[in-house]
PDB file of C-alpha atoms in Angstrom:
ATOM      1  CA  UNK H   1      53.564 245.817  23.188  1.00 53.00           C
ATOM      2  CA  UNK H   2      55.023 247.017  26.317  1.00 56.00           C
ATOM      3  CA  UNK H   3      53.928 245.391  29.413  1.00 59.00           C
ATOM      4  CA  UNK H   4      52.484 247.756  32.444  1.00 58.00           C
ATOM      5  CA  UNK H   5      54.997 248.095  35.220  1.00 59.00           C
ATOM      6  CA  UNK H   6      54.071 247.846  38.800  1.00 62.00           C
ATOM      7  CA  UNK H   7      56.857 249.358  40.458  1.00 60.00           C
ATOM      8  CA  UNK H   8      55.967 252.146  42.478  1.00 57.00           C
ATOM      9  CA  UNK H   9      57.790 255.902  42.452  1.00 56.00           C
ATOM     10  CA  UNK H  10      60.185 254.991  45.136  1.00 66.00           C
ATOM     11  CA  UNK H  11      62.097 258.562  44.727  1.00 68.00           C
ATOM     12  CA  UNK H  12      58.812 260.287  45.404  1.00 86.00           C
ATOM     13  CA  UNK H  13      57.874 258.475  48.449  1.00 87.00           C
ATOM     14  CA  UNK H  14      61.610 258.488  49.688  1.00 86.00           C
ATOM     15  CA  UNK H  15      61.009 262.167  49.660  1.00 89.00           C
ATOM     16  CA  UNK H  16      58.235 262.155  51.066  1.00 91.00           C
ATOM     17  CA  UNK H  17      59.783 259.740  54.014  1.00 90.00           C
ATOM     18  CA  UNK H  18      62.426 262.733  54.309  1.00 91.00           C
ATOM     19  CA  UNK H  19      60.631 265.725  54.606  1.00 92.00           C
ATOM     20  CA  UNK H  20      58.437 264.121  57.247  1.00 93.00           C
ATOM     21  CA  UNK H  21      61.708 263.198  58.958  1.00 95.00           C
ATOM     22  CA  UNK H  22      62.808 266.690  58.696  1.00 95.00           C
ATOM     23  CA  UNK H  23      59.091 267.940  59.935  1.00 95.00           C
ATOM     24  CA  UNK H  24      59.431 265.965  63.188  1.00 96.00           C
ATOM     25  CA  UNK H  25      62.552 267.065  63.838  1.00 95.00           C
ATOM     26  CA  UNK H  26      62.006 271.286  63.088  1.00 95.00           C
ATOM     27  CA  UNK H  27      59.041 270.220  65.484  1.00 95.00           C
ATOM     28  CA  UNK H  28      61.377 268.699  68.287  1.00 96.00           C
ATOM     29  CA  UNK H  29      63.758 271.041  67.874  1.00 95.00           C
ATOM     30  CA  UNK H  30      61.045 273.926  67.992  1.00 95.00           C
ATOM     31  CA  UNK H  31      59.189 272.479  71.393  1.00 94.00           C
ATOM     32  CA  UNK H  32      62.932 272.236  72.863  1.00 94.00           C
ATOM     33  CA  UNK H  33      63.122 275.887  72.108  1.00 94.00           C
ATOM     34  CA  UNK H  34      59.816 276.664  73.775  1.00 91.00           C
ATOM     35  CA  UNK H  35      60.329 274.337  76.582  1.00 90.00           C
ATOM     36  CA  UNK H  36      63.945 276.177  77.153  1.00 92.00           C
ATOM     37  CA  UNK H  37      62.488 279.772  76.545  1.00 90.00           C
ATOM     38  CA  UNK H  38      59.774 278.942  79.263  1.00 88.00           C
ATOM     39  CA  UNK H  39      62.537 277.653  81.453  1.00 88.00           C
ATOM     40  CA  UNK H  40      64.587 280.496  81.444  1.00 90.00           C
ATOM     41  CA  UNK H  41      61.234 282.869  82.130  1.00 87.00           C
ATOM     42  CA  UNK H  42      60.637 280.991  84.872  1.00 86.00           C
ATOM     43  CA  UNK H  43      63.844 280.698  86.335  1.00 89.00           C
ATOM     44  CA  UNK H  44      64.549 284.800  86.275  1.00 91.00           C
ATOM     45  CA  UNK H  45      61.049 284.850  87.351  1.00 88.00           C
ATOM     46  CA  UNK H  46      62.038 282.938  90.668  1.00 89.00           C
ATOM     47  CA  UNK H  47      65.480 284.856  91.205  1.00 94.00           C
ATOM     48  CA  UNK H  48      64.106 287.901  90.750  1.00 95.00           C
ATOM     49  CA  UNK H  49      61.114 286.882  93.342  1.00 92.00           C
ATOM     50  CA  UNK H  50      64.096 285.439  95.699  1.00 95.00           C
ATOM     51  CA  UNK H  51      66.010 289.127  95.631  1.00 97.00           C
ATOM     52  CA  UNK H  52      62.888 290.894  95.999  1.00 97.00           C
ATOM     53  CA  UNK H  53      62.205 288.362  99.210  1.00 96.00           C
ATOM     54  CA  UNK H  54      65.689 288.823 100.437  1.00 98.00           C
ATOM     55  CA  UNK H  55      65.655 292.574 100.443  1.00 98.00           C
ATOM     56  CA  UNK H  56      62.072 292.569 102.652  1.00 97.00           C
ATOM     57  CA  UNK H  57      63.038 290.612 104.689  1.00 97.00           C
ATOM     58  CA  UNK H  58      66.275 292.941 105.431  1.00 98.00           C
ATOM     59  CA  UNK H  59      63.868 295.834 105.456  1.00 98.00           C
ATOM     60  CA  UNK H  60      61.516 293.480 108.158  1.00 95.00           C
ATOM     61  CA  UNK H  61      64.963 292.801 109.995  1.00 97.00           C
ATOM     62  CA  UNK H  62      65.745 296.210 110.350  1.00 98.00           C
ATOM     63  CA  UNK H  63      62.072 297.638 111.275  1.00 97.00           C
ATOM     64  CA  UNK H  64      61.682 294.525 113.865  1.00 97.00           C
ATOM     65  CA  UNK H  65      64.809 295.865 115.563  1.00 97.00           C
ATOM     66  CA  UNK H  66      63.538 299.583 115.702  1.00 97.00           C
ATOM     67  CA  UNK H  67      60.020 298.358 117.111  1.00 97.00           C
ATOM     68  CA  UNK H  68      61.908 296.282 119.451  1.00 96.00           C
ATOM     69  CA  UNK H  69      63.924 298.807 120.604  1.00 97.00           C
ATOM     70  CA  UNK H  70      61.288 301.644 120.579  1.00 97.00           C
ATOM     71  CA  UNK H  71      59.117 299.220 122.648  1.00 96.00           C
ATOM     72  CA  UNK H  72      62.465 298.987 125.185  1.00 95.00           C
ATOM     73  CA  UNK H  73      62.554 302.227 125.829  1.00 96.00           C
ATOM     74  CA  UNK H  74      58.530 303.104 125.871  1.00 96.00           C
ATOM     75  CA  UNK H  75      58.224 300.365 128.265  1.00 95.00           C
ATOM     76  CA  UNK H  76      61.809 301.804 130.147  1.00 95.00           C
ATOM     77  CA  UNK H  77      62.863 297.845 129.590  1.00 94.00           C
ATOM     78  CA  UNK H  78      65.280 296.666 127.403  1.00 89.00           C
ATOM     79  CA  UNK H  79      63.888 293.346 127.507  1.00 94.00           C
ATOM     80  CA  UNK H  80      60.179 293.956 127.019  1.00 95.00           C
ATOM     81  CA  UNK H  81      60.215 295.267 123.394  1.00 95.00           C
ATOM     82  CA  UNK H  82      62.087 292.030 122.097  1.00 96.00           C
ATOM     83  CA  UNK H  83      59.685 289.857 123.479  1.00 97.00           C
ATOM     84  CA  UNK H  84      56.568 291.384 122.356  1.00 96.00           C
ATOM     85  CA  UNK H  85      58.429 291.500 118.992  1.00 96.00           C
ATOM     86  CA  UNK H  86      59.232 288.173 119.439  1.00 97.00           C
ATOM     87  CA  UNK H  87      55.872 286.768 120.787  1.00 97.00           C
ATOM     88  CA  UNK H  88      54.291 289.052 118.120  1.00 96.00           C
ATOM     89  CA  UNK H  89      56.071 286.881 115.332  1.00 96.00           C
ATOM     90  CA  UNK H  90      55.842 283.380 117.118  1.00 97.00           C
ATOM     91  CA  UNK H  91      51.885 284.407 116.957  1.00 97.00           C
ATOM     92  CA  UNK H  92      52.336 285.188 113.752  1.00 95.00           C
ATOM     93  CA  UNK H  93      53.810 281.967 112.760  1.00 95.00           C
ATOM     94  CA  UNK H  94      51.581 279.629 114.466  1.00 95.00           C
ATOM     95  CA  UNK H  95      49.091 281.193 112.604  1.00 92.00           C
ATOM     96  CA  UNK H  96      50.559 280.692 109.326  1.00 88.00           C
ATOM     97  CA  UNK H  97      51.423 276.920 110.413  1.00 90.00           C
ATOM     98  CA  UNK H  98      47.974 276.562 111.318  1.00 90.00           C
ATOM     99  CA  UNK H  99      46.008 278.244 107.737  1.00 86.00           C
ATOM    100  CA  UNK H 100      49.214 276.797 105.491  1.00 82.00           C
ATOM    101  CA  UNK H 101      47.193 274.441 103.491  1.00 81.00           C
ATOM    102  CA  UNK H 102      44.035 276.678 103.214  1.00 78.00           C
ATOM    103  CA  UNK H 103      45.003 279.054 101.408  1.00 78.00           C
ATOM    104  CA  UNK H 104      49.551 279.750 101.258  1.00 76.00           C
ATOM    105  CA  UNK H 105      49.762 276.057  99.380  1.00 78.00           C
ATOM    106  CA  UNK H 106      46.674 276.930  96.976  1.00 81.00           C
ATOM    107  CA  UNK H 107      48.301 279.870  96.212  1.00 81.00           C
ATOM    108  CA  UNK H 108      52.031 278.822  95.653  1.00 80.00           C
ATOM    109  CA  UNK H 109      50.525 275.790  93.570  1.00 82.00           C
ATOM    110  CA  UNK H 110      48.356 278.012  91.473  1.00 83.00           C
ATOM    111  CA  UNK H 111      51.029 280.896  91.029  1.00 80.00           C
ATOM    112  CA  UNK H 112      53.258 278.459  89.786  1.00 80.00           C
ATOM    113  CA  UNK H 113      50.710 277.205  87.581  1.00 81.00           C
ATOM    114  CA  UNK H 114      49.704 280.668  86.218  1.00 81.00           C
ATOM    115  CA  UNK H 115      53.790 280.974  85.770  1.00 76.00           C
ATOM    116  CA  UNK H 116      54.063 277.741  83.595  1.00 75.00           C
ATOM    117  CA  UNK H 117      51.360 278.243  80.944  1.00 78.00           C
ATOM    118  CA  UNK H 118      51.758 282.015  80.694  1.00 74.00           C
ATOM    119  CA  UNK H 119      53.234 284.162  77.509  1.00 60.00           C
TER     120      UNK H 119
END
């Protein structure tokens, strides 16, 4: 009679070893993918947000300077209208100095947040 062999099917596990091999990698490479996809959204997302920041505050330039100078002449001083345009935004900055971790930081930290998980 034959006697019972106790090898095991080493081809079968061997391929099995493989094609979870090849699994975790189609999975690294896949989160890689998602991880550079989401990178890239959130990248044009901030240069677009940049440009868009630029060009108001060109547009707040240019309307400060008409105020300004609509102020010099109302007030027949050429003086006058820059500094109430200029105290005018010094108030407005202490303001936002003051309220900055109320509620700007929340909201920075949050829309980044939202930006991150999104899609």
């Amino acid at each position: 009679m034959a006697e019972p062999t106790t090898e095991k099917p080493r081809p079968e596990i061997d391929e099995i070893v493989e094609e979870v091999k090849a699994y975790i990698n189609a999975s690294m490479d896949l989160y890689k993918m998602k991880a550079t996809e989401k990178g890239a959204v959130m990248a044009s997302g901030a240069i677009i947000n940049i440009v868009m920041a630029v060009l108001v505050l060109i547009i707040f330039l240019f309307a400060s300077f008409a105020l300004a100078f609509f102020l010099s002449e109302y007030f027949d001083n050429l003086y006058a209208g820059f500094l109430i345009i200029a105290g005018f935004y010094t108030l407005l900055a202490v303001i936002i100095y003051i309220s900055k971790d109320k509620w700007l930081k929340n909201s920075l930290v949050n829309n980044i947040i939202k930006s991150a998980y999104s899609h």
